[in-house]
Rosetta silent file (secondary structure, phi, psi, omega in degrees, C-alpha in Angstrom):
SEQUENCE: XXXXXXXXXXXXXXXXXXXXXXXXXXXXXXXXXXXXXXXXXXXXXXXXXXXXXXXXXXXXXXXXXXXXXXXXXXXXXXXXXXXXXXXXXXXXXXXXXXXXXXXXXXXXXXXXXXXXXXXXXXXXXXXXXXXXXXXXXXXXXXXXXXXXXXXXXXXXXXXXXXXXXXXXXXXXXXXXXXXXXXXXXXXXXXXXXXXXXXXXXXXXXXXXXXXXXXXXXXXXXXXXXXXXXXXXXXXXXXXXXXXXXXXXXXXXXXXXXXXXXXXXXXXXXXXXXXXXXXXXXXXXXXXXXXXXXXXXXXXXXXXX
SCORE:     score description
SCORE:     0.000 S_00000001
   1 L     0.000  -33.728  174.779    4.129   13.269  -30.358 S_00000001
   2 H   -49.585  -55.216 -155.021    2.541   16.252  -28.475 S_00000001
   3 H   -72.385   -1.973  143.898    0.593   14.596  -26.528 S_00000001
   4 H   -57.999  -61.192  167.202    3.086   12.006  -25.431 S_00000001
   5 H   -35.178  -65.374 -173.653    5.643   14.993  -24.374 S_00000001
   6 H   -43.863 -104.937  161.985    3.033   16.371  -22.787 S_00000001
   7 H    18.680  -95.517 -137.644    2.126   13.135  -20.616 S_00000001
   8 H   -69.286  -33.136  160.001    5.779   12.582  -19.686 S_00000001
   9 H   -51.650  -41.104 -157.736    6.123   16.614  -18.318 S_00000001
  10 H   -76.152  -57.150 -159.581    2.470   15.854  -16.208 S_00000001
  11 H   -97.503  -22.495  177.951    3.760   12.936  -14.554 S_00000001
  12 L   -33.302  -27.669  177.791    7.701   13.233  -14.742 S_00000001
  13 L   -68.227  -63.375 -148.517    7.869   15.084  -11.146 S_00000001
  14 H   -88.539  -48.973  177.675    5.764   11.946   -9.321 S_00000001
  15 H   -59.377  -31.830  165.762    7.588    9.036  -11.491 S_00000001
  16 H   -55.846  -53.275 -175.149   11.229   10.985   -9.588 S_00000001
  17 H   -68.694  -41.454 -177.374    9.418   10.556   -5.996 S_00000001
  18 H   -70.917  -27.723 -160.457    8.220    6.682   -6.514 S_00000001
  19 H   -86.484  -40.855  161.762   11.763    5.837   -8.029 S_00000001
  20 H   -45.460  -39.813  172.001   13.356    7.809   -5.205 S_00000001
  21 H   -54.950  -49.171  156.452   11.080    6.007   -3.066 S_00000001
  22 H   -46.519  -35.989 -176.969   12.322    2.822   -4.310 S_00000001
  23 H   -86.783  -42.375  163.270   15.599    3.611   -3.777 S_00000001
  24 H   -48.207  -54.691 -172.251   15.245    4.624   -0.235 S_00000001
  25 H   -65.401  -58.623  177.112   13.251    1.381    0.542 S_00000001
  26 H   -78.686   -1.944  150.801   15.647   -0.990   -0.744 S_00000001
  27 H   -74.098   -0.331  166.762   18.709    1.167    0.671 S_00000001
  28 L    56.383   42.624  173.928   17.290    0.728    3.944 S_00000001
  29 L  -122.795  146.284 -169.429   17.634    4.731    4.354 S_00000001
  30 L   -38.077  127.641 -174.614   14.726    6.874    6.428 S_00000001
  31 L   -90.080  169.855 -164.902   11.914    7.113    5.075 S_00000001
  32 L  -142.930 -177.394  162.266   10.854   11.040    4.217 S_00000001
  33 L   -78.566  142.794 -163.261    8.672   13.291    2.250 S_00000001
  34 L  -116.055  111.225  160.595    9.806   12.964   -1.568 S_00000001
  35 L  -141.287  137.047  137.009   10.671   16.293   -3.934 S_00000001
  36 L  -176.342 -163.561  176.655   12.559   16.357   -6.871 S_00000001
  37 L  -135.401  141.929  161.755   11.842   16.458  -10.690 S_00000001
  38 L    70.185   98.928 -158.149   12.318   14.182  -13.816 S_00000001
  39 L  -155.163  118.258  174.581   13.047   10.440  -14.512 S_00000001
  40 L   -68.241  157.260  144.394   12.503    7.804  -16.974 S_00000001
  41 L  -147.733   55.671  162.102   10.389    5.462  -16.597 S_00000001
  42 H   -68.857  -30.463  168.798   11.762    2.681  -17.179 S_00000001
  43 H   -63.905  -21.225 -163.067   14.231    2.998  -14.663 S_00000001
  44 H  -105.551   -4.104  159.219   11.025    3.190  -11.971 S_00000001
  45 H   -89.387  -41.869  167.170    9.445    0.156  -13.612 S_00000001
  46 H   -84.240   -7.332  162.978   12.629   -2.078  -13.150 S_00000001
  47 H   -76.124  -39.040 -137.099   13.429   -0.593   -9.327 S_00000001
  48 L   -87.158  132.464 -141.897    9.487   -0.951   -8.704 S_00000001
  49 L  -150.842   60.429  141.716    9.218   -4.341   -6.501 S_00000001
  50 L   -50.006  179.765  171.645    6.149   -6.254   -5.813 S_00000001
  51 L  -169.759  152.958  172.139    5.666  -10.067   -5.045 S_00000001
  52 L   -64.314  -48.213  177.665    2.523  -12.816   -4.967 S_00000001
  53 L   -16.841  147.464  147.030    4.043  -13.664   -1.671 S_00000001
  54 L    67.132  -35.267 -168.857    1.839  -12.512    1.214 S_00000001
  55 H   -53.276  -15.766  173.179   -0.287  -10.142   -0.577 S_00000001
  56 H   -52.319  -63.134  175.356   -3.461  -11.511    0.532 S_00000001
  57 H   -70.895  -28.827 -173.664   -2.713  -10.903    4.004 S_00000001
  58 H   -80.559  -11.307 -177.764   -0.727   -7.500    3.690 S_00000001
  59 H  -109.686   -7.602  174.659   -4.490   -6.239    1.621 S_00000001
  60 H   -42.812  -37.838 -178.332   -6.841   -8.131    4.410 S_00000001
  61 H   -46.516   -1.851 -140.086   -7.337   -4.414    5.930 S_00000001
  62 H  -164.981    8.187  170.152   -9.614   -3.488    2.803 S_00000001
  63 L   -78.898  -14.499  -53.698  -11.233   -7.179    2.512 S_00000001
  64 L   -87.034   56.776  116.154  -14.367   -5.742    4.403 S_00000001
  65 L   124.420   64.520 -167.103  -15.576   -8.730    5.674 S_00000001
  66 L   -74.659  -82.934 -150.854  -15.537  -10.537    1.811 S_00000001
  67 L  -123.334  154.466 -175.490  -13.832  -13.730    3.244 S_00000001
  68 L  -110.802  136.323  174.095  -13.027  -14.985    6.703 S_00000001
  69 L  -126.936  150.866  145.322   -8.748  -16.063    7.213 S_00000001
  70 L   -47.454  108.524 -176.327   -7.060  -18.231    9.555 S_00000001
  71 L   -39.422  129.000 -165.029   -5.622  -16.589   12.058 S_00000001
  72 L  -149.519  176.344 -161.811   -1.876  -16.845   11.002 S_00000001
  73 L   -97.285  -20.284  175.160    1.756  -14.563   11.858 S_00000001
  74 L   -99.090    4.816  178.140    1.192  -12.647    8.496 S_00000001
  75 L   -94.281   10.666 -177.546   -2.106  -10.867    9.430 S_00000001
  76 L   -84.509   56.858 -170.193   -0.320   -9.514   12.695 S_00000001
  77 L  -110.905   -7.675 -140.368    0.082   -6.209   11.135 S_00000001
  78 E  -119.448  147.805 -173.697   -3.023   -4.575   13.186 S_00000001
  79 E  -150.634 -169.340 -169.814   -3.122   -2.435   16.891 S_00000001
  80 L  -124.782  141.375  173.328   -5.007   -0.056   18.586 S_00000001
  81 H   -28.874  -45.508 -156.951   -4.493    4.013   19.086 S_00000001
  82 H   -87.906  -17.001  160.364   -3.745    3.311   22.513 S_00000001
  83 H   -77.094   30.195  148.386   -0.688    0.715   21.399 S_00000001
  84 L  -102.535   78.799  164.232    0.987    3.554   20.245 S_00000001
  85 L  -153.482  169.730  171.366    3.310    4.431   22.301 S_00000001
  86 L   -34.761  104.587  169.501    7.319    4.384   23.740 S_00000001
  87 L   150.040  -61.036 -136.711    7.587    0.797   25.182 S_00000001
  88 L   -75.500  149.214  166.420    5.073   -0.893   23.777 S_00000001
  89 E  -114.578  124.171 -173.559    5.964   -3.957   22.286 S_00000001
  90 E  -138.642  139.865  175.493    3.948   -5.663   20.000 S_00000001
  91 E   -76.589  126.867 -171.752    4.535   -8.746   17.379 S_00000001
  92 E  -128.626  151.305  168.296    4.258   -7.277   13.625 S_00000001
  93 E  -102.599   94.400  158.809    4.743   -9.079   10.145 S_00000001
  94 L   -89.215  130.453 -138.781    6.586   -7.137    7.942 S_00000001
  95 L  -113.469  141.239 -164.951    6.584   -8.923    4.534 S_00000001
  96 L  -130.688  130.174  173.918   10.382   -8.835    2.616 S_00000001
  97 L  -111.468  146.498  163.634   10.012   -8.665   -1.108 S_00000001
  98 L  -127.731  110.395 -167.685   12.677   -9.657   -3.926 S_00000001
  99 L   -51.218  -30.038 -159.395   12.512   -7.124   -6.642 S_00000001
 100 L   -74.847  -22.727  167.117   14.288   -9.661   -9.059 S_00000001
 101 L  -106.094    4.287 -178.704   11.016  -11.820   -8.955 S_00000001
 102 L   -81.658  167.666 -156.895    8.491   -9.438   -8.173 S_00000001
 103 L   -87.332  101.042 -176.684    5.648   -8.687  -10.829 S_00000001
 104 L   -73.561  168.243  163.897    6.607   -4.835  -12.492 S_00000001
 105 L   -56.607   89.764 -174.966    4.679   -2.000  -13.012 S_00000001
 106 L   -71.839  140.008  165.042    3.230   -1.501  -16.409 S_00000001
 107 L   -71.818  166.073 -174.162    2.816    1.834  -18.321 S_00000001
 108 H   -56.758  -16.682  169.305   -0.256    2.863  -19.342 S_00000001
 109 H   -87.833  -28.198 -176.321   -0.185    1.656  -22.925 S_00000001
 110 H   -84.937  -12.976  177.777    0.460   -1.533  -21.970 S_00000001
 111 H   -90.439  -52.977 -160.492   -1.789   -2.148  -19.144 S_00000001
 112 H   -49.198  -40.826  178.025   -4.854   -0.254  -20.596 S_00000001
 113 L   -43.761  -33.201 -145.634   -5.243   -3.033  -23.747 S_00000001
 114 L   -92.127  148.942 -175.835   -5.280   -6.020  -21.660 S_00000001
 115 L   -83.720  170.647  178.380   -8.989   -6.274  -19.753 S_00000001
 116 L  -145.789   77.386  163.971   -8.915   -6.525  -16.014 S_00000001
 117 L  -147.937  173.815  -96.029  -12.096   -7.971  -15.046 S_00000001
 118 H  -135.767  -69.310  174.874  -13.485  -10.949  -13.548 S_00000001
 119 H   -55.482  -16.298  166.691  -15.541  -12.211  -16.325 S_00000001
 120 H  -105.867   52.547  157.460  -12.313  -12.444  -18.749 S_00000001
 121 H   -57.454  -66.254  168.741  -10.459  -14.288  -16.223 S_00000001
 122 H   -57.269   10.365 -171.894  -10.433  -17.301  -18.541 S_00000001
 123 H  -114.295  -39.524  152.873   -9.329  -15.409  -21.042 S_00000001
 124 H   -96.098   11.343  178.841   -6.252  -13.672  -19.196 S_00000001
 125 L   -92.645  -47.242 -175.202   -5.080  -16.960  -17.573 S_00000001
 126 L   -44.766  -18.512 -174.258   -4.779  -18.325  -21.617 S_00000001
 127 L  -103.763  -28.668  167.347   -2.842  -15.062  -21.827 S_00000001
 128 L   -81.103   -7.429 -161.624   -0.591  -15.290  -18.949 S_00000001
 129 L    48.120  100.709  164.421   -0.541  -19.494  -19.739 S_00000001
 130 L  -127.613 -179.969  171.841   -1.515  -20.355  -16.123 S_00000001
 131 L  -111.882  139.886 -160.379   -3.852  -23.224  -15.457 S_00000001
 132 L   -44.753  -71.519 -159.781   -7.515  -22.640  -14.305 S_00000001
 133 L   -69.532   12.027  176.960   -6.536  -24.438  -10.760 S_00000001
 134 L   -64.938  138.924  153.108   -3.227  -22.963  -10.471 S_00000001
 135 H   -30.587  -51.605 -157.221   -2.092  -20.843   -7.184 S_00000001
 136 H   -67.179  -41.951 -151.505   -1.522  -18.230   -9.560 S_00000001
 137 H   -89.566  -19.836 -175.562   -5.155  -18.048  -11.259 S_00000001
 138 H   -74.546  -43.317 -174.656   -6.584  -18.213   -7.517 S_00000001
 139 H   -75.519   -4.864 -172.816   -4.547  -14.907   -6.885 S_00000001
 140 H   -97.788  -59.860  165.350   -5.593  -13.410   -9.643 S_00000001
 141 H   -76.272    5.985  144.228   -8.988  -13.794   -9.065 S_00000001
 142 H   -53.149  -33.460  156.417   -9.288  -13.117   -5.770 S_00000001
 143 H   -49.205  -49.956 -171.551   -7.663   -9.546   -7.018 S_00000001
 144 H   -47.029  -59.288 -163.562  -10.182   -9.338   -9.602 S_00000001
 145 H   -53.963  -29.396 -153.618  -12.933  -10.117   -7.330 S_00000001
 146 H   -90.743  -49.909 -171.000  -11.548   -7.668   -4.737 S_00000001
 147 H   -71.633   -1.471 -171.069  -11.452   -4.751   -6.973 S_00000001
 148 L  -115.428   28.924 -177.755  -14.611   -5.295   -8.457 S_00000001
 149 L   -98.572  174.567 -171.135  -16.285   -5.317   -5.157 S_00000001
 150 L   -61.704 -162.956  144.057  -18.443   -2.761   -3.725 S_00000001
 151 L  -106.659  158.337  154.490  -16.637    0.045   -1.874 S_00000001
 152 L   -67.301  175.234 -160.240  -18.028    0.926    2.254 S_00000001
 153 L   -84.617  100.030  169.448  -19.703    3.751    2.823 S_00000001
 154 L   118.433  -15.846  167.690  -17.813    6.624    2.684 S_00000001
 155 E  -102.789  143.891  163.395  -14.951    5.331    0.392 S_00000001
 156 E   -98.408  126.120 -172.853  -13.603    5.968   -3.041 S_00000001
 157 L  -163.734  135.514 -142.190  -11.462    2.929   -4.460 S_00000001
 158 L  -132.960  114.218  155.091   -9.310    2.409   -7.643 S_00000001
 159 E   -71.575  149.880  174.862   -7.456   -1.079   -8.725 S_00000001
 160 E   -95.111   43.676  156.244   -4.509    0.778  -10.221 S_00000001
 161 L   -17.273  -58.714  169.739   -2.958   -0.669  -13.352 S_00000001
 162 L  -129.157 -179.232 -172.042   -0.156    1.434  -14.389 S_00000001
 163 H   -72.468  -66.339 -177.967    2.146    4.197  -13.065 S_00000001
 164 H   -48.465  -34.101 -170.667   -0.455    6.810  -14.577 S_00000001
 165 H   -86.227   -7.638 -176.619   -3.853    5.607  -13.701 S_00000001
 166 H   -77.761  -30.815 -175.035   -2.542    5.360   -9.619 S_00000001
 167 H   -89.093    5.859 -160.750   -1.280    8.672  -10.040 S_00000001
 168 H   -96.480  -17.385 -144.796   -4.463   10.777  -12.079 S_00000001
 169 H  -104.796  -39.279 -147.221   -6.755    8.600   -9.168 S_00000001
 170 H   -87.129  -37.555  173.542   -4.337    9.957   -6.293 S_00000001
 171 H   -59.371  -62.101 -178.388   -4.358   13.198   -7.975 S_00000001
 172 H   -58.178  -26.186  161.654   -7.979   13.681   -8.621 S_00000001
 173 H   -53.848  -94.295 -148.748   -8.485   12.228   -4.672 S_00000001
 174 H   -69.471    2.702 -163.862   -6.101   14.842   -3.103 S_00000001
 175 L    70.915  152.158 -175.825   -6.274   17.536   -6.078 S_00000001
 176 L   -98.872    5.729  177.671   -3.826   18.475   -8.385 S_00000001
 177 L   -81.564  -44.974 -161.539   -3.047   22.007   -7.474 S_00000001
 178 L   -57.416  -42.567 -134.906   -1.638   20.770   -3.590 S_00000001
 179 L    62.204  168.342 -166.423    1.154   18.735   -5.169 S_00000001
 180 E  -117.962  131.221  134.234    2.253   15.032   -3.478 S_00000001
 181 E  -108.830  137.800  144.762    3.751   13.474   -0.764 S_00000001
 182 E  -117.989  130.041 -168.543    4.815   10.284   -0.408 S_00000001
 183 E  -107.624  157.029  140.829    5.704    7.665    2.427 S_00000001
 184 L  -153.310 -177.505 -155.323    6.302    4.000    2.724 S_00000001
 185 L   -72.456  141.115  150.941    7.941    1.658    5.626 S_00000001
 186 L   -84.804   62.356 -166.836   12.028    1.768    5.589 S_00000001
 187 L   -39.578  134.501  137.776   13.528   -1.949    6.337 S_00000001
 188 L   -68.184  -28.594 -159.129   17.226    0.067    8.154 S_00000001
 189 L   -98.289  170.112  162.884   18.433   -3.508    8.171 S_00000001
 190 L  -143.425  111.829 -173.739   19.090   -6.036    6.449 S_00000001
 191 L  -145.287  138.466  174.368   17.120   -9.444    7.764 S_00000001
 192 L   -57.003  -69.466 -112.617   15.538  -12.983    6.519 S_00000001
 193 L   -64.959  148.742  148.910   13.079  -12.370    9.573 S_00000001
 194 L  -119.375  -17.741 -146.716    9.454  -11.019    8.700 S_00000001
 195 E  -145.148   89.280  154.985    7.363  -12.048   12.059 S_00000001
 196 E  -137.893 -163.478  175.864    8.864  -10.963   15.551 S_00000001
 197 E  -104.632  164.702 -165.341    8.063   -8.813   18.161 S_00000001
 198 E  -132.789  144.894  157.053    8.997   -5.224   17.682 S_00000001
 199 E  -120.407  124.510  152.754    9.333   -2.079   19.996 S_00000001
 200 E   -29.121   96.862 -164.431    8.275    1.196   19.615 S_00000001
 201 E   -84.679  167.976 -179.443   11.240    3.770   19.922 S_00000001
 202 E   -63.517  159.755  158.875   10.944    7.707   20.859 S_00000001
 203 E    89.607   39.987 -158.565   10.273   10.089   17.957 S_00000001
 204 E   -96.395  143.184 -177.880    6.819    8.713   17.211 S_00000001
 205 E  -108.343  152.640  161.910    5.440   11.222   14.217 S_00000001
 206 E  -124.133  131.825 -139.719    2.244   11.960   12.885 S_00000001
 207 L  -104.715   60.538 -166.662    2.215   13.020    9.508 S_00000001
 208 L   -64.504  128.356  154.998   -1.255   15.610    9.632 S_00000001
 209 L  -167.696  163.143 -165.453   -3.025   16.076    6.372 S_00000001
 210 L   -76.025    9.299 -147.664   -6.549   16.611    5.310 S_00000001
 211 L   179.877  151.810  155.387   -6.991   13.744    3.097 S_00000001
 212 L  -157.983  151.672 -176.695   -4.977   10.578    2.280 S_00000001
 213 E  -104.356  147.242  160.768   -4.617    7.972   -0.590 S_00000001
 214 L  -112.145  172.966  168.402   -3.317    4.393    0.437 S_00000001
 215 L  -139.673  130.650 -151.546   -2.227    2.268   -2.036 S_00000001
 216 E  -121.693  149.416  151.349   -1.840   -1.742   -1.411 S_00000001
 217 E   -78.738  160.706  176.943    0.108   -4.080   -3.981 S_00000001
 218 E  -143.501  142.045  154.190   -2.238   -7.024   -4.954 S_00000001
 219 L   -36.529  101.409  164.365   -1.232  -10.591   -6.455 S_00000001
 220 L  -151.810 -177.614 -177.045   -1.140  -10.416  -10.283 S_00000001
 221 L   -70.890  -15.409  177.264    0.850  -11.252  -13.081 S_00000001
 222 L  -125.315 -163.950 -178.546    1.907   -7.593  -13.098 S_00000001
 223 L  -108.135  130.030  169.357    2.102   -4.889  -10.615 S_00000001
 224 E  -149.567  131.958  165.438   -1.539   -3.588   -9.560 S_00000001
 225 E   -98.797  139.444 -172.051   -2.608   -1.328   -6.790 S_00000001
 226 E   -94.097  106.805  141.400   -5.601   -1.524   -4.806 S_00000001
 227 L    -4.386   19.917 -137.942   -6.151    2.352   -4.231 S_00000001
 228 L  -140.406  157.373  166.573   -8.436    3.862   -1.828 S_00000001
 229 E  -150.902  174.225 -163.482   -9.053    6.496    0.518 S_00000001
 230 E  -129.673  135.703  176.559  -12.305    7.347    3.185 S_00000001
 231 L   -66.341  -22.120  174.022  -13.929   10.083    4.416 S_00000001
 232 L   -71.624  179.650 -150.433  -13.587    9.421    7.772 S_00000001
 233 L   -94.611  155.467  155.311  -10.963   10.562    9.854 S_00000001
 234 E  -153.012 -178.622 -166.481   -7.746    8.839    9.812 S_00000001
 235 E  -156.681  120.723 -177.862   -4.333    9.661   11.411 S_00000001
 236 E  -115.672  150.497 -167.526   -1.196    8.338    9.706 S_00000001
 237 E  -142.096  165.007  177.027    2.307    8.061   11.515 S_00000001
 238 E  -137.917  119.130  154.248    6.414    7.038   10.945 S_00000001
 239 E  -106.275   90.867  165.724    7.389    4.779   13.803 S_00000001
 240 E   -19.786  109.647  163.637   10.648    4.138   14.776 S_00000001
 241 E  -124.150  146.329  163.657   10.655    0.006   15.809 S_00000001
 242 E  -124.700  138.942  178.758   13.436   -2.271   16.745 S_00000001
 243 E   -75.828  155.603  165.918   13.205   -5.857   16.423 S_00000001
 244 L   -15.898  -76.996  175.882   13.992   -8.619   18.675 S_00000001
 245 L   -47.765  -30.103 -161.390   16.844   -9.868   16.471 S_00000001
 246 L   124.174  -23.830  169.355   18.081   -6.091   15.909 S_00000001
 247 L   -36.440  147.083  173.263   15.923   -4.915   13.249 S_00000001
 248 E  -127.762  126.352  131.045   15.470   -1.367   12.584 S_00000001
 249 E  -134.768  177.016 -178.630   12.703    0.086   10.747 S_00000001
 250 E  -127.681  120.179 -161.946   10.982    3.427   10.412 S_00000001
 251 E  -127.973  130.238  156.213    7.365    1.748    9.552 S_00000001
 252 E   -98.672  122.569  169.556    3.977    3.758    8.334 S_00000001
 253 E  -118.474  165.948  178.861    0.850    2.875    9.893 S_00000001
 254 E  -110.251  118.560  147.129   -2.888    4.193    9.462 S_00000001
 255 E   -98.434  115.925 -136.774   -4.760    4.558   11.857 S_00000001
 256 E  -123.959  107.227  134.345   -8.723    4.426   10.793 S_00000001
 257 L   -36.599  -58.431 -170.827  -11.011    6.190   13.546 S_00000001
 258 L  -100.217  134.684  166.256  -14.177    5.200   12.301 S_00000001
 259 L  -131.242   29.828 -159.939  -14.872    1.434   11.697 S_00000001
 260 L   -71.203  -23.691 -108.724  -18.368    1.427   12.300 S_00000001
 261 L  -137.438  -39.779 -165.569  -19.051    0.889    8.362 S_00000001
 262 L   -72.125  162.551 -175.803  -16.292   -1.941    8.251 S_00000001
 263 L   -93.584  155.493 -152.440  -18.078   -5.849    8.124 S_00000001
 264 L   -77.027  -30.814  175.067  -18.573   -7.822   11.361 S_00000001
 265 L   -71.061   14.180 -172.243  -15.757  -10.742    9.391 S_00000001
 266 L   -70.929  138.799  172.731  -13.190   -7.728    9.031 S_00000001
 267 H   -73.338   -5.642  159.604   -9.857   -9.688   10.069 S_00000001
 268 H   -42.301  -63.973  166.904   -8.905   -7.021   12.189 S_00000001
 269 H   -59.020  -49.674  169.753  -11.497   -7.533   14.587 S_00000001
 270 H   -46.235  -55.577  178.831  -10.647  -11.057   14.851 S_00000001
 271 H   -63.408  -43.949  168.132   -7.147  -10.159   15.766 S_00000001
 272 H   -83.391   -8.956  162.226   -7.676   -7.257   18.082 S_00000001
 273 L    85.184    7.578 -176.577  -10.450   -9.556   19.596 S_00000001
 274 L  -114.785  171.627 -166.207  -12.888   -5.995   19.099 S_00000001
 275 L  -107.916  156.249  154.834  -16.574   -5.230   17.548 S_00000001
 276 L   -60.444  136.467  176.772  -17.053   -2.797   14.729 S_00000001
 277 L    84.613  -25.797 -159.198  -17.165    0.690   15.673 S_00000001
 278 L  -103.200   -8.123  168.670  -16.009    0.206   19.527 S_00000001
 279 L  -157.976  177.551  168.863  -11.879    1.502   19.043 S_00000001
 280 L   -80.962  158.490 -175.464   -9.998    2.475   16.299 S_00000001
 281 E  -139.343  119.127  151.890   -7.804   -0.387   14.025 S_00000001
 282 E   -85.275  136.660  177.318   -4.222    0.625   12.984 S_00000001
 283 E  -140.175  131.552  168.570   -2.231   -1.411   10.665 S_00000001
 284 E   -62.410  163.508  177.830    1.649   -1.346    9.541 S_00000001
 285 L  -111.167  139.761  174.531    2.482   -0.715    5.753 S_00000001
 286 L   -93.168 -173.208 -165.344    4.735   -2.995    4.220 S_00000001
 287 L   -63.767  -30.380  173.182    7.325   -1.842    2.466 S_00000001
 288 L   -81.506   21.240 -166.233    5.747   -1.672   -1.424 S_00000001
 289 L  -136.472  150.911 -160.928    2.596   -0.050   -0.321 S_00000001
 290 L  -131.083  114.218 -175.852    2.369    3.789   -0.478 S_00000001
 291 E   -98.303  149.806 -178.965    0.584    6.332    1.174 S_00000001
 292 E  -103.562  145.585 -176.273   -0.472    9.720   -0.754 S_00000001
 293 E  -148.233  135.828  173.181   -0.591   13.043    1.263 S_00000001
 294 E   -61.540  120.399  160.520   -1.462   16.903    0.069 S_00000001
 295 L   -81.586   99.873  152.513    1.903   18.588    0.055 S_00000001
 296 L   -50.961  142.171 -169.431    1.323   21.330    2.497 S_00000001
 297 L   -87.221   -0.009 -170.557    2.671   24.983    2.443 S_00000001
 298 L   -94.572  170.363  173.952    2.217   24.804    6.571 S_00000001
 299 L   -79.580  148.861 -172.834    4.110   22.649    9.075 S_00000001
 300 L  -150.437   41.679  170.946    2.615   19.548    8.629 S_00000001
 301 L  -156.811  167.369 -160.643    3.822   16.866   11.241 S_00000001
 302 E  -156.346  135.606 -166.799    4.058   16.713   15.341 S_00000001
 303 E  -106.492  162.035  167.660    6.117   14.326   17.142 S_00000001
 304 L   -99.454    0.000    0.000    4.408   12.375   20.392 S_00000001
């Protein structure tokens, strides 16, 4: 009984910022830095809003040259330092999820039983009843496979089962003294579209901190995040864009400095048409995927 109290004080602050988070993303209100305290969470496990849809392509940033894809309108998430700026227009895929079918977020007793590895695949499709040759059993193991892959040089990387083990990994990344921020992308709108071109609006920010966790949803029967963050530098921003159609969002991208370390099949390079190592590769976040930041006592953003 302690130690369950306990548990639900440790994490109670960071399940209020993901549910708040939630709530922002599907109110289509700006996204911000996240404070408050105290939340069930069950309410942040039925607001929490993955989907099978797309995920392949919204985690291709982090396949590191696994698998090769067809070029296709949902990998168009990726740009260069030097696209970022007032003007530019560029076509982006932003991926639209529906929470009422997406795959939830398990707590930690419930995820930790079931195994999550590669070799009991045939063992968790009999438990999910899928069929070996099923879409669904392909997505699963292609998760499996992905998380149980090496990391690059210079990376730390965590599939993410429950609400607890993403945050002790995010914690133990960024330390646990600093406290947490978190962003993700802010549909303003409300549109069927996912793949037009978008322009960059005034106001572009960069978000400075010494360290950052991302976190990607991945196709599973449940909600699981692929984790990770790198030593090398990276420089994350909130970008104002408006769509063709009218869309509004306030979108977070990464920008990764170093890619000399990334594999010569990363689909990036295929898209920007670049080598490993020779520019930097930026990518929008869709809207379920979350970046972790040290809450600083300093100012700790700059607008361009």
């Amino acid at each position: 009984m302690h130690a369950t109290r306990n548990m639900a004080q440790k994490y109670s602050p960071w399940i209020f910022f993901l549910h708040l988070l939630i709530i922002m993303c599907s109110s289509r209100i700006r996204a911000r830095e996240l404070v408050g305290s105290g939340t069930d969470i069950n309410k942040f496990l039925e607001a929490k809003a993955t989907s099978d849809e797309d995920h392949q392509t919204t985690h291709t940033e982090h396949k590191h040259g696994h698998s090769h894809m067809h070029m296709d309108p949902s990998v168009m998430v990726f740009f260069t330092l030097k696209d970022l700026k007032v003007g530019k227009t560029m076509p982006v895929c932003f991926p639209k999820r529906d929470p009422s079918t997406s795959p939830k977020l398990w707590p930690r007793e419930e995820a930790e039983p079931l195994p999550f590895s590669l070799d009991q695949l045939p063992n968790l499709l009999k438990f999910f009843s899928l069929t070996p040759h099923s879409p669904q059993a392909k997505a699963m193991q292609d998760t499996l496979s992905e998380c149980e892959s090496k990391p690059i040089k210079g990376e730390v990387k965590f599939c993410a089962t429950s609400l607890e083990s993403m945050l002790d990994f995010t914690q133990t990344i960024l330390g646990s003294k600093s406290g947490l921020n978190v962003f993700a992308t802010s549909h303003l709108t409300k549109s069927s579209i996912t793949f037009q071109n978008y322009t960059i609006l005034e106001n572009i920010m960069e978000i400075i901190a010494p360290k950052m966790v991302a976190c990607h949803t991945m196709p599973y029967p449940y909600a699981v995040f692929y984790c990770h963050s790198q030593e090398s530098e990276n420089k994350i921003y909130r970008v104002s864009l408006a769509g063709e159609n009218g869309d509004r969002l306030d979108a977070m991208a990464v920008c990764h400095m170093d890619t000399s370390q990334w594999g010569r099949g990363h689909v990036s390079f295929q898209v920007l048409k670049i080598q490993p190592g020779t520019s930097s590769v930026c990518h929008f976040f869709p809207a379920d995927n979350l970046i972790f930041v040290p809450k600083l006592q300093s100012h700790d953003s700059a607008t361009m």
